[in-house]
Amino acid sequence: MDWLGAGLMVLAGGMAAESLWRVHRLKREVYRFTEQVERGLDDIISGKGFEETGESEKDSLWGRCSEKLWRLFHIFTKKEEANVREKQLMKELISDISHQTRTPIANMRLYLEFLQEEEVSEKGREFLAHLEGQTEKLDFLLKSMVKMSRLEAGILHIRKEQAKIYDTIAGAVGEIVPSAAKKQIQLSVDCGEEIQVKHDKKWTEEAVFNVLDNAVKYTDSGGRIHVVVRSQEVFTKISVRDTGKGIARERQAEIFSRFYREPEVHGENGVGIGLYLARKILELQDGYIEVRSEAGEGAEFSLYLPNGTV
């Protein structure tokens, strides 16, 4: 009986040892498999490529998983190559459209200058003035459409640099001064020259100008537009307040849509993409835009740019 008990103990010990060895081996294989999957995914994400598993490993768990990852990598690669080709074609098409339309518009302006130098009747001068206005509208429309197309095709490149936001605001305000002066709108700016933000100066200036242009269109003659810039904890806020017509609450969700225009300004130049572009430009810089307004009480547009330096 003692021999039987001893034998059973030895057998149990052997089985326990074998179980521990199997568990250790399985754990080691799981760790190895996990590391292989992690390396494979890292290679796919980084774009280094992914090699197909050799014949000797094809029947293993890693071999089967590796084959799936290899197929996945090639699917992603083909899609990325197709996206690059499509983007390049779109870039060339937009460039061609921009170039092909620039020359006819320049010629139209030249012909207008020649005609304006000639002796024409008062009625003729009215027609020339109308034609000049329509030419400017067409030029504005085409430039706006090209900007929007570049943005939507993903070929608008944002290059952020740490710089004074004062210079960006000054550029946008300088552009809007002639339009504001025509309506005798008072412009004022409150912006510290020391405030620095990492942003794309060219496109941020475009966004601020679009908001200012919108304010001028919706503000009656003799009104006021006030620009305030403040550095907050997380964002730098650019506020554009006007004494214009205001925006009804039910319309505020629509104003950042493409081609949206308020009924009151259909006589003004524009195609309804200024605020849409402003929103997209800010989003590309991890910022955002919001509006606060009531009908008949003016509007405040707030543009937010992150203060982070990365």
PDB file of C-alpha atoms in Angstrom:
ATOM      1  CA  MET A   1       0.000   0.000   0.000  1.00  0.00           C
ATOM      2  CA  ASP A   2       2.907   2.323   0.824  1.00  0.00           C
ATOM      3  CA  TRP A   3       4.426   1.524  -2.537  1.00  0.00           C
ATOM      4  CA  LEU A   4       1.109   2.257  -4.225  1.00  0.00           C
ATOM      5  CA  GLY A   5       0.750   5.569  -2.382  1.00  0.00           C
ATOM      6  CA  ALA A   6       4.297   6.537  -3.217  1.00  0.00           C
ATOM      7  CA  GLY A   7       3.702   5.630  -6.851  1.00  0.00           C
ATOM      8  CA  LEU A   8       0.563   7.712  -6.989  1.00  0.00           C
ATOM      9  CA  MET A   9       2.377  10.648  -5.432  1.00  0.00           C
ATOM     10  CA  VAL A  10       5.171  10.352  -7.971  1.00  0.00           C
ATOM     11  CA  LEU A  11       2.627  10.095 -10.777  1.00  0.00           C
ATOM     12  CA  ALA A  12       0.707  13.100  -9.464  1.00  0.00           C
ATOM     13  CA  GLY A  13       3.938  15.055  -9.112  1.00  0.00           C
ATOM     14  CA  GLY A  14       4.910  14.145 -12.649  1.00  0.00           C
ATOM     15  CA  MET A  15       1.533  15.190 -14.000  1.00  0.00           C
ATOM     16  CA  ALA A  16       1.711  18.463 -12.065  1.00  0.00           C
ATOM     17  CA  ALA A  17       5.206  19.126 -13.387  1.00  0.00           C
ATOM     18  CA  GLU A  18       4.075  18.363 -16.926  1.00  0.00           C
ATOM     19  CA  SER A  19       1.058  20.663 -16.493  1.00  0.00           C
ATOM     20  CA  LEU A  20       3.283  23.463 -15.210  1.00  0.00           C
ATOM     21  CA  TRP A  21       5.649  22.921 -18.134  1.00  0.00           C
ATOM     22  CA  ARG A  22       2.740  23.001 -20.587  1.00  0.00           C
ATOM     23  CA  VAL A  23       1.338  26.178 -18.991  1.00  0.00           C
ATOM     24  CA  HIS A  24       4.795  27.786 -19.116  1.00  0.00           C
ATOM     25  CA  ARG A  25       5.216  26.763 -22.751  1.00  0.00           C
ATOM     26  CA  LEU A  26       1.729  28.012 -23.656  1.00  0.00           C
ATOM     27  CA  LYS A  27       2.370  31.311 -21.868  1.00  0.00           C
ATOM     28  CA  ARG A  28       5.665  31.685 -23.724  1.00  0.00           C
ATOM     29  CA  GLU A  29       3.930  30.985 -27.052  1.00  0.00           C
ATOM     30  CA  VAL A  30       1.187  33.498 -26.238  1.00  0.00           C
ATOM     31  CA  TYR A  31       3.803  36.143 -25.397  1.00  0.00           C
ATOM     32  CA  ARG A  32       5.674  35.354 -28.609  1.00  0.00           C
ATOM     33  CA  PHE A  33       2.458  35.461 -30.653  1.00  0.00           C
ATOM     34  CA  THR A  34       1.454  38.771 -29.046  1.00  0.00           C
ATOM     35  CA  GLU A  35       4.869  40.282 -29.811  1.00  0.00           C
ATOM     36  CA  GLN A  36       4.684  39.076 -33.423  1.00  0.00           C
ATOM     37  CA  VAL A  37       1.208  40.565 -33.884  1.00  0.00           C
ATOM     38  CA  GLU A  38       2.317  43.836 -32.281  1.00  0.00           C
ATOM     39  CA  ARG A  39       5.391  44.060 -34.529  1.00  0.00           C
ATOM     40  CA  GLY A  40       3.279  43.234 -37.571  1.00  0.00           C
ATOM     41  CA  LEU A  41       0.706  45.908 -36.765  1.00  0.00           C
ATOM     42  CA  ASP A  42       3.452  48.451 -36.061  1.00  0.00           C
ATOM     43  CA  ASP A  43       4.993  47.709 -39.468  1.00  0.00           C
ATOM     44  CA  ILE A  44       1.622  48.144 -41.178  1.00  0.00           C
ATOM     45  CA  ILE A  45       0.860  51.409 -39.347  1.00  0.00           C
ATOM     46  CA  SER A  46       4.329  52.855 -40.024  1.00  0.00           C
ATOM     47  CA  GLY A  47       4.165  51.842 -43.688  1.00  0.00           C
ATOM     48  CA  LYS A  48       7.356  49.751 -43.540  1.00  0.00           C
ATOM     49  CA  GLY A  49       5.624  46.845 -45.209  1.00  0.00           C
ATOM     50  CA  PHE A  50       4.712  43.370 -44.125  1.00  0.00           C
ATOM     51  CA  GLU A  51       6.398  40.159 -45.229  1.00  0.00           C
ATOM     52  CA  GLU A  52       4.454  36.997 -45.944  1.00  0.00           C
ATOM     53  CA  THR A  53       5.122  34.090 -43.546  1.00  0.00           C
ATOM     54  CA  GLY A  54       7.370  31.253 -44.711  1.00  0.00           C
ATOM     55  CA  GLU A  55       6.003  27.817 -45.632  1.00  0.00           C
ATOM     56  CA  SER A  56       7.213  26.265 -42.362  1.00  0.00           C
ATOM     57  CA  GLU A  57       4.983  28.545 -40.255  1.00  0.00           C
ATOM     58  CA  LYS A  58       1.845  28.651 -42.402  1.00  0.00           C
ATOM     59  CA  ASP A  59      -0.023  26.056 -40.320  1.00  0.00           C
ATOM     60  CA  SER A  60       0.771  27.733 -36.996  1.00  0.00           C
ATOM     61  CA  LEU A  61      -1.500  30.232 -35.257  1.00  0.00           C
ATOM     62  CA  TRP A  62       0.914  33.035 -36.122  1.00  0.00           C
ATOM     63  CA  GLY A  63       1.113  31.795 -39.701  1.00  0.00           C
ATOM     64  CA  ARG A  64      -2.654  31.990 -40.160  1.00  0.00           C
ATOM     65  CA  CYS A  65      -2.832  35.391 -38.469  1.00  0.00           C
ATOM     66  CA  SER A  66       0.169  36.634 -40.463  1.00  0.00           C
ATOM     67  CA  GLU A  67      -1.499  35.689 -43.724  1.00  0.00           C
ATOM     68  CA  LYS A  68      -4.554  37.782 -42.787  1.00  0.00           C
ATOM     69  CA  LEU A  69      -2.343  40.722 -41.811  1.00  0.00           C
ATOM     70  CA  TRP A  70      -0.425  40.425 -45.093  1.00  0.00           C
ATOM     71  CA  ARG A  71      -3.681  40.557 -47.068  1.00  0.00           C
ATOM     72  CA  LEU A  72      -4.881  43.487 -44.978  1.00  0.00           C
ATOM     73  CA  PHE A  73      -1.625  45.365 -45.611  1.00  0.00           C
ATOM     74  CA  HIS A  74      -1.924  44.901 -49.371  1.00  0.00           C
ATOM     75  CA  ILE A  75      -5.560  46.048 -49.346  1.00  0.00           C
ATOM     76  CA  PHE A  76      -4.570  49.211 -47.443  1.00  0.00           C
ATOM     77  CA  THR A  77      -1.574  49.755 -49.735  1.00  0.00           C
ATOM     78  CA  LYS A  78      -3.673  49.546 -52.895  1.00  0.00           C
ATOM     79  CA  LYS A  79      -6.299  51.887 -51.463  1.00  0.00           C
ATOM     80  CA  GLU A  80      -3.646  54.381 -50.401  1.00  0.00           C
ATOM     81  CA  GLU A  81      -2.033  54.280 -53.852  1.00  0.00           C
ATOM     82  CA  ALA A  82      -5.455  54.852 -55.436  1.00  0.00           C
ATOM     83  CA  ASN A  83      -6.096  57.784 -53.066  1.00  0.00           C
ATOM     84  CA  VAL A  84      -2.727  59.333 -53.925  1.00  0.00           C
ATOM     85  CA  ARG A  85      -3.421  59.005 -57.667  1.00  0.00           C
ATOM     86  CA  GLU A  86      -6.913  60.451 -57.267  1.00  0.00           C
ATOM     87  CA  LYS A  87      -5.628  63.347 -55.172  1.00  0.00           C
ATOM     88  CA  GLN A  88      -2.913  64.103 -57.743  1.00  0.00           C
ATOM     89  CA  LEU A  89      -5.458  64.067 -60.578  1.00  0.00           C
ATOM     90  CA  MET A  90      -7.742  66.367 -58.580  1.00  0.00           C
ATOM     91  CA  LYS A  91      -4.826  68.694 -57.860  1.00  0.00           C
ATOM     92  CA  GLU A  92      -3.940  68.877 -61.559  1.00  0.00           C
ATOM     93  CA  LEU A  93      -7.589  69.420 -62.522  1.00  0.00           C
ATOM     94  CA  ILE A  94      -8.044  72.255 -60.017  1.00  0.00           C
ATOM     95  CA  SER A  95      -4.769  73.811 -61.160  1.00  0.00           C
ATOM     96  CA  ASP A  96      -5.886  73.605 -64.802  1.00  0.00           C
ATOM     97  CA  ILE A  97      -9.284  75.143 -64.025  1.00  0.00           C
ATOM     98  CA  SER A  98      -7.633  77.948 -62.063  1.00  0.00           C
ATOM     99  CA  HIS A  99      -5.193  78.644 -64.900  1.00  0.00           C
ATOM    100  CA  GLN A 100      -7.736  78.345 -67.715  1.00  0.00           C
ATOM    101  CA  THR A 101     -10.182  80.772 -66.079  1.00  0.00           C
ATOM    102  CA  ARG A 102      -7.574  83.322 -65.002  1.00  0.00           C
ATOM    103  CA  THR A 103      -6.662  84.333 -68.570  1.00  0.00           C
ATOM    104  CA  PRO A 104     -10.212  85.008 -69.857  1.00  0.00           C
ATOM    105  CA  ILE A 105     -11.030  87.117 -66.801  1.00  0.00           C
ATOM    106  CA  ALA A 106      -7.802  89.095 -67.218  1.00  0.00           C
ATOM    107  CA  ASN A 107      -8.718  89.666 -70.887  1.00  0.00           C
ATOM    108  CA  MET A 108     -12.223  90.821 -69.914  1.00  0.00           C
ATOM    109  CA  ARG A 109     -10.727  93.379 -67.536  1.00  0.00           C
ATOM    110  CA  LEU A 110      -8.352  94.574 -70.248  1.00  0.00           C
ATOM    111  CA  TYR A 111     -11.187  95.008 -72.771  1.00  0.00           C
ATOM    112  CA  LEU A 112     -13.199  96.883 -70.147  1.00  0.00           C
ATOM    113  CA  GLU A 113     -10.305  99.290 -69.572  1.00  0.00           C
ATOM    114  CA  PHE A 114     -10.070  99.953 -73.320  1.00  0.00           C
ATOM    115  CA  LEU A 115     -13.828 100.556 -73.585  1.00  0.00           C
ATOM    116  CA  GLN A 116     -13.867 102.842 -70.531  1.00  0.00           C
ATOM    117  CA  GLU A 117     -11.246 105.039 -72.210  1.00  0.00           C
ATOM    118  CA  GLU A 118     -13.464 105.476 -75.261  1.00  0.00           C
ATOM    119  CA  GLU A 119     -16.178 108.108 -75.578  1.00  0.00           C
ATOM    120  CA  VAL A 120     -19.447 106.344 -74.890  1.00  0.00           C
ATOM    121  CA  SER A 121     -22.924 107.484 -73.949  1.00  0.00           C
ATOM    122  CA  GLU A 122     -24.169 107.656 -70.374  1.00  0.00           C
ATOM    123  CA  LYS A 123     -26.196 104.522 -71.007  1.00  0.00           C
ATOM    124  CA  GLY A 124     -23.081 102.817 -72.354  1.00  0.00           C
ATOM    125  CA  ARG A 125     -21.140 103.730 -69.221  1.00  0.00           C
ATOM    126  CA  GLU A 126     -23.886 102.179 -67.095  1.00  0.00           C
ATOM    127  CA  PHE A 127     -23.554  98.958 -69.064  1.00  0.00           C
ATOM    128  CA  LEU A 128     -19.759  99.028 -68.671  1.00  0.00           C
ATOM    129  CA  ALA A 129     -20.062  99.562 -64.915  1.00  0.00           C
ATOM    130  CA  HIS A 130     -22.515  96.670 -64.706  1.00  0.00           C
ATOM    131  CA  LEU A 131     -20.197  94.471 -66.796  1.00  0.00           C
ATOM    132  CA  GLU A 132     -17.252  95.370 -64.554  1.00  0.00           C
ATOM    133  CA  GLY A 133     -19.257  94.406 -61.473  1.00  0.00           C
ATOM    134  CA  GLN A 134     -20.241  91.077 -63.013  1.00  0.00           C
ATOM    135  CA  THR A 135     -16.609  90.390 -63.967  1.00  0.00           C
ATOM    136  CA  GLU A 136     -15.524  90.972 -60.371  1.00  0.00           C
ATOM    137  CA  LYS A 137     -18.290  88.658 -59.138  1.00  0.00           C
ATOM    138  CA  LEU A 138     -17.197  85.944 -61.569  1.00  0.00           C
ATOM    139  CA  ASP A 139     -13.574  86.306 -60.473  1.00  0.00           C
ATOM    140  CA  PHE A 140     -14.582  86.104 -56.807  1.00  0.00           C
ATOM    141  CA  LEU A 141     -16.781  83.068 -57.488  1.00  0.00           C
ATOM    142  CA  LEU A 142     -14.043  81.142 -59.310  1.00  0.00           C
ATOM    143  CA  LYS A 143     -11.406  81.915 -56.675  1.00  0.00           C
ATOM    144  CA  SER A 144     -13.776  80.828 -53.917  1.00  0.00           C
ATOM    145  CA  MET A 145     -14.646  77.602 -55.724  1.00  0.00           C
ATOM    146  CA  VAL A 146     -10.960  76.781 -56.265  1.00  0.00           C
ATOM    147  CA  LYS A 147     -10.212  77.338 -52.565  1.00  0.00           C
ATOM    148  CA  MET A 148     -13.132  75.150 -51.541  1.00  0.00           C
ATOM    149  CA  SER A 149     -12.130  72.408 -53.993  1.00  0.00           C
ATOM    150  CA  ARG A 150      -8.561  72.374 -52.703  1.00  0.00           C
ATOM    151  CA  LEU A 151      -9.773  72.142 -49.153  1.00  0.00           C
ATOM    152  CA  GLU A 152     -12.267  69.346 -49.823  1.00  0.00           C
ATOM    153  CA  ALA A 153      -9.777  67.389 -51.945  1.00  0.00           C
ATOM    154  CA  GLY A 154      -7.298  67.436 -49.074  1.00  0.00           C
ATOM    155  CA  ILE A 155      -4.640  69.343 -51.016  1.00  0.00           C
ATOM    156  CA  LEU A 156      -4.770  72.433 -48.847  1.00  0.00           C
ATOM    157  CA  HIS A 157      -1.570  72.299 -46.810  1.00  0.00           C
ATOM    158  CA  ILE A 158      -1.597  73.830 -43.336  1.00  0.00           C
ATOM    159  CA  ARG A 159       1.840  74.915 -42.122  1.00  0.00           C
ATOM    160  CA  LYS A 160       1.636  76.036 -38.510  1.00  0.00           C
ATOM    161  CA  GLU A 161       4.352  78.230 -37.020  1.00  0.00           C
ATOM    162  CA  GLN A 162       4.610  80.020 -33.696  1.00  0.00           C
ATOM    163  CA  ALA A 163       3.894  83.640 -34.576  1.00  0.00           C
ATOM    164  CA  LYS A 164       2.192  86.803 -33.362  1.00  0.00           C
ATOM    165  CA  ILE A 165      -1.543  86.616 -33.977  1.00  0.00           C
ATOM    166  CA  TYR A 166      -1.550  90.437 -34.120  1.00  0.00           C
ATOM    167  CA  ASP A 167       0.089  90.362 -37.577  1.00  0.00           C
ATOM    168  CA  THR A 168      -2.489  87.871 -38.848  1.00  0.00           C
ATOM    169  CA  ILE A 169      -5.386  89.983 -37.550  1.00  0.00           C
ATOM    170  CA  ALA A 170      -3.829  93.133 -39.023  1.00  0.00           C
ATOM    171  CA  GLY A 171      -3.629  91.488 -42.448  1.00  0.00           C
ATOM    172  CA  ALA A 172      -7.294  90.446 -42.377  1.00  0.00           C
ATOM    173  CA  VAL A 173      -8.488  93.841 -41.099  1.00  0.00           C
ATOM    174  CA  GLY A 174      -6.394  95.641 -43.725  1.00  0.00           C
ATOM    175  CA  GLU A 175      -8.157  93.684 -46.466  1.00  0.00           C
ATOM    176  CA  ILE A 176     -11.648  94.441 -45.174  1.00  0.00           C
ATOM    177  CA  VAL A 177     -11.114  98.197 -44.598  1.00  0.00           C
ATOM    178  CA  PRO A 178     -12.168  99.269 -48.148  1.00  0.00           C
ATOM    179  CA  SER A 179     -15.463  97.335 -47.941  1.00  0.00           C
ATOM    180  CA  ALA A 180     -16.187  98.686 -44.456  1.00  0.00           C
ATOM    181  CA  ALA A 181     -15.340 102.244 -45.535  1.00  0.00           C
ATOM    182  CA  LYS A 182     -17.889 102.084 -48.367  1.00  0.00           C
ATOM    183  CA  LYS A 183     -20.622 101.483 -45.774  1.00  0.00           C
ATOM    184  CA  GLN A 184     -19.057 103.869 -43.231  1.00  0.00           C
ATOM    185  CA  ILE A 185     -18.695 101.003 -40.763  1.00  0.00           C
ATOM    186  CA  GLN A 186     -16.427 101.698 -37.798  1.00  0.00           C
ATOM    187  CA  LEU A 187     -13.741  99.039 -37.300  1.00  0.00           C
ATOM    188  CA  SER A 188     -11.855  98.609 -34.022  1.00  0.00           C
ATOM    189  CA  VAL A 189      -9.330  96.016 -32.830  1.00  0.00           C
ATOM    190  CA  ASP A 190      -8.245  95.023 -29.317  1.00  0.00           C
ATOM    191  CA  CYS A 191      -5.304  92.633 -29.645  1.00  0.00           C
ATOM    192  CA  GLY A 192      -2.091  92.507 -27.641  1.00  0.00           C
ATOM    193  CA  GLU A 193       1.000  92.492 -29.852  1.00  0.00           C
ATOM    194  CA  GLU A 194       2.685  89.958 -27.559  1.00  0.00           C
ATOM    195  CA  ILE A 195       0.110  87.150 -28.061  1.00  0.00           C
ATOM    196  CA  GLN A 196       1.695  84.251 -29.926  1.00  0.00           C
ATOM    197  CA  VAL A 197      -0.104  81.212 -31.332  1.00  0.00           C
ATOM    198  CA  LYS A 198       1.071  78.311 -33.443  1.00  0.00           C
ATOM    199  CA  HIS A 199      -0.971  78.768 -36.614  1.00  0.00           C
ATOM    200  CA  ASP A 200      -0.862  79.003 -40.393  1.00  0.00           C
ATOM    201  CA  LYS A 201      -0.743  82.754 -40.967  1.00  0.00           C
ATOM    202  CA  LYS A 202      -1.982  82.721 -44.566  1.00  0.00           C
ATOM    203  CA  TRP A 203      -5.013  80.501 -44.023  1.00  0.00           C
ATOM    204  CA  THR A 204      -5.897  81.860 -40.582  1.00  0.00           C
ATOM    205  CA  GLU A 205      -5.896  85.345 -42.099  1.00  0.00           C
ATOM    206  CA  GLU A 206      -8.258  83.983 -44.763  1.00  0.00           C
ATOM    207  CA  ALA A 207     -10.584  82.596 -42.070  1.00  0.00           C
ATOM    208  CA  VAL A 208     -10.640  85.873 -40.091  1.00  0.00           C
ATOM    209  CA  PHE A 209     -11.179  87.878 -43.283  1.00  0.00           C
ATOM    210  CA  ASN A 210     -14.138  85.681 -44.239  1.00  0.00           C
ATOM    211  CA  VAL A 211     -15.759  86.301 -40.856  1.00  0.00           C
ATOM    212  CA  LEU A 212     -15.097  90.053 -41.149  1.00  0.00           C
ATOM    213  CA  ASP A 213     -16.471  90.058 -44.702  1.00  0.00           C
ATOM    214  CA  ASN A 214     -19.609  88.368 -43.434  1.00  0.00           C
ATOM    215  CA  ALA A 215     -19.932  90.994 -40.681  1.00  0.00           C
ATOM    216  CA  VAL A 216     -19.626  93.853 -43.194  1.00  0.00           C
ATOM    217  CA  LYS A 217     -22.334  92.339 -45.419  1.00  0.00           C
ATOM    218  CA  TYR A 218     -24.789  91.978 -42.546  1.00  0.00           C
ATOM    219  CA  THR A 219     -24.085  95.326 -40.859  1.00  0.00           C
ATOM    220  CA  ASP A 220     -25.964  98.426 -41.990  1.00  0.00           C
ATOM    221  CA  SER A 221     -24.183 101.634 -42.969  1.00  0.00           C
ATOM    222  CA  GLY A 222     -22.825 103.478 -39.943  1.00  0.00           C
ATOM    223  CA  GLY A 223     -22.584 100.311 -37.857  1.00  0.00           C
ATOM    224  CA  ARG A 224     -19.643  98.951 -35.865  1.00  0.00           C
ATOM    225  CA  ILE A 225     -17.421  95.856 -35.947  1.00  0.00           C
ATOM    226  CA  HIS A 226     -15.146  95.117 -32.996  1.00  0.00           C
ATOM    227  CA  VAL A 227     -12.378  92.494 -33.000  1.00  0.00           C
ATOM    228  CA  VAL A 228     -11.066  91.234 -29.647  1.00  0.00           C
ATOM    229  CA  VAL A 229      -8.253  88.704 -29.169  1.00  0.00           C
ATOM    230  CA  ARG A 230      -7.628  87.033 -25.810  1.00  0.00           C
ATOM    231  CA  SER A 231      -5.284  84.230 -24.804  1.00  0.00           C
ATOM    232  CA  GLN A 232      -7.136  81.705 -22.639  1.00  0.00           C
ATOM    233  CA  GLU A 233      -5.919  78.617 -20.792  1.00  0.00           C
ATOM    234  CA  VAL A 234      -6.270  76.182 -23.699  1.00  0.00           C
ATOM    235  CA  PHE A 235      -7.223  78.329 -26.697  1.00  0.00           C
ATOM    236  CA  THR A 236      -6.625  81.790 -28.085  1.00  0.00           C
ATOM    237  CA  LYS A 237     -10.023  83.323 -28.832  1.00  0.00           C
ATOM    238  CA  ILE A 238     -10.594  85.732 -31.725  1.00  0.00           C
ATOM    239  CA  SER A 239     -13.955  87.437 -31.298  1.00  0.00           C
ATOM    240  CA  VAL A 240     -15.657  89.389 -34.110  1.00  0.00           C
ATOM    241  CA  ARG A 241     -18.697  91.346 -32.872  1.00  0.00           C
ATOM    242  CA  ASP A 242     -20.945  93.415 -35.115  1.00  0.00           C
ATOM    243  CA  THR A 243     -24.053  95.575 -34.775  1.00  0.00           C
ATOM    244  CA  GLY A 244     -25.689  93.974 -37.790  1.00  0.00           C
ATOM    245  CA  LYS A 245     -28.984  92.254 -38.458  1.00  0.00           C
ATOM    246  CA  GLY A 246     -28.211  89.262 -36.272  1.00  0.00           C
ATOM    247  CA  ILE A 247     -29.002  85.633 -37.051  1.00  0.00           C
ATOM    248  CA  ALA A 248     -32.174  83.868 -35.983  1.00  0.00           C
ATOM    249  CA  ARG A 249     -31.479  80.838 -33.794  1.00  0.00           C
ATOM    250  CA  GLU A 250     -33.143  78.433 -36.204  1.00  0.00           C
ATOM    251  CA  ARG A 251     -30.689  79.505 -38.936  1.00  0.00           C
ATOM    252  CA  GLN A 252     -27.497  79.330 -36.901  1.00  0.00           C
ATOM    253  CA  ALA A 253     -26.949  75.623 -37.601  1.00  0.00           C
ATOM    254  CA  GLU A 254     -26.984  76.324 -41.360  1.00  0.00           C
ATOM    255  CA  ILE A 255     -24.647  79.298 -41.693  1.00  0.00           C
ATOM    256  CA  PHE A 256     -21.457  77.191 -41.806  1.00  0.00           C
ATOM    257  CA  SER A 257     -22.804  75.038 -44.649  1.00  0.00           C
ATOM    258  CA  ARG A 258     -21.582  75.313 -48.222  1.00  0.00           C
ATOM    259  CA  PHE A 259     -23.416  77.842 -50.414  1.00  0.00           C
ATOM    260  CA  TYR A 260     -25.692  79.017 -47.603  1.00  0.00           C
ATOM    261  CA  ARG A 261     -26.674  82.677 -47.850  1.00  0.00           C
ATOM    262  CA  GLU A 262     -29.097  84.674 -45.782  1.00  0.00           C
ATOM    263  CA  PRO A 263     -32.017  86.029 -47.854  1.00  0.00           C
ATOM    264  CA  GLU A 264     -31.174  89.623 -46.854  1.00  0.00           C
ATOM    265  CA  VAL A 265     -27.818  89.711 -48.701  1.00  0.00           C
ATOM    266  CA  HIS A 266     -28.511  88.115 -52.068  1.00  0.00           C
ATOM    267  CA  GLY A 267     -27.643  91.441 -53.683  1.00  0.00           C
ATOM    268  CA  GLU A 268     -24.109  91.351 -52.249  1.00  0.00           C
ATOM    269  CA  ASN A 269     -21.075  89.701 -53.858  1.00  0.00           C
ATOM    270  CA  GLY A 270     -20.485  86.186 -52.590  1.00  0.00           C
ATOM    271  CA  VAL A 271     -21.361  82.540 -53.058  1.00  0.00           C
ATOM    272  CA  GLY A 272     -21.970  81.454 -49.474  1.00  0.00           C
ATOM    273  CA  ILE A 273     -18.769  79.581 -48.707  1.00  0.00           C
ATOM    274  CA  GLY A 274     -16.857  82.135 -46.598  1.00  0.00           C
ATOM    275  CA  LEU A 275     -17.980  80.824 -43.208  1.00  0.00           C
ATOM    276  CA  TYR A 276     -17.727  77.243 -44.469  1.00  0.00           C
ATOM    277  CA  LEU A 277     -14.072  77.845 -45.393  1.00  0.00           C
ATOM    278  CA  ALA A 278     -13.417  79.573 -42.063  1.00  0.00           C
ATOM    279  CA  ARG A 279     -14.756  76.554 -40.165  1.00  0.00           C
ATOM    280  CA  LYS A 280     -12.723  74.085 -42.241  1.00  0.00           C
ATOM    281  CA  ILE A 281      -9.512  76.111 -41.902  1.00  0.00           C
ATOM    282  CA  LEU A 282      -9.866  76.221 -38.117  1.00  0.00           C
ATOM    283  CA  GLU A 283     -10.668  72.504 -37.918  1.00  0.00           C
ATOM    284  CA  LEU A 284      -7.490  71.709 -39.879  1.00  0.00           C
ATOM    285  CA  GLN A 285      -5.605  73.503 -37.087  1.00  0.00           C
ATOM    286  CA  ASP A 286      -7.478  71.635 -34.313  1.00  0.00           C
ATOM    287  CA  GLY A 287      -9.563  74.722 -33.614  1.00  0.00           C
ATOM    288  CA  TYR A 288     -13.231  75.577 -34.023  1.00  0.00           C
ATOM    289  CA  ILE A 289     -15.693  78.421 -34.572  1.00  0.00           C
ATOM    290  CA  GLU A 290     -18.985  79.260 -32.899  1.00  0.00           C
ATOM    291  CA  VAL A 291     -21.618  81.984 -33.147  1.00  0.00           C
ATOM    292  CA  ARG A 292     -23.814  83.777 -30.612  1.00  0.00           C
ATOM    293  CA  SER A 293     -26.602  85.922 -31.968  1.00  0.00           C
ATOM    294  CA  GLU A 294     -30.225  86.959 -31.801  1.00  0.00           C
ATOM    295  CA  ALA A 295     -32.256  88.323 -34.692  1.00  0.00           C
ATOM    296  CA  GLY A 296     -31.941  92.114 -34.790  1.00  0.00           C
ATOM    297  CA  GLU A 297     -29.201  92.244 -32.128  1.00  0.00           C
ATOM    298  CA  GLY A 298     -25.975  91.757 -34.067  1.00  0.00           C
ATOM    299  CA  ALA A 299     -23.720  88.701 -33.924  1.00  0.00           C
ATOM    300  CA  GLU A 300     -20.506  87.525 -32.290  1.00  0.00           C
ATOM    301  CA  PHE A 301     -18.334  84.964 -34.063  1.00  0.00           C
ATOM    302  CA  SER A 302     -15.642  83.358 -31.912  1.00  0.00           C
ATOM    303  CA  LEU A 303     -12.668  81.648 -33.566  1.00  0.00           C
ATOM    304  CA  TYR A 304     -10.576  79.362 -31.346  1.00  0.00           C
ATOM    305  CA  LEU A 305      -6.965  78.312 -31.997  1.00  0.00           C
ATOM    306  CA  PRO A 306      -5.198  75.889 -29.619  1.00  0.00           C
ATOM    307  CA  ASN A 307      -2.326  77.330 -27.575  1.00  0.00           C
ATOM    308  CA  GLY A 308      -0.286  74.099 -27.735  1.00  0.00           C
ATOM    309  CA  THR A 309       3.169  74.335 -29.276  1.00  0.00           C
ATOM    310  CA  VAL A 310       3.126  70.847 -30.800  1.00  0.00           C
TER     311      VAL A 310
END
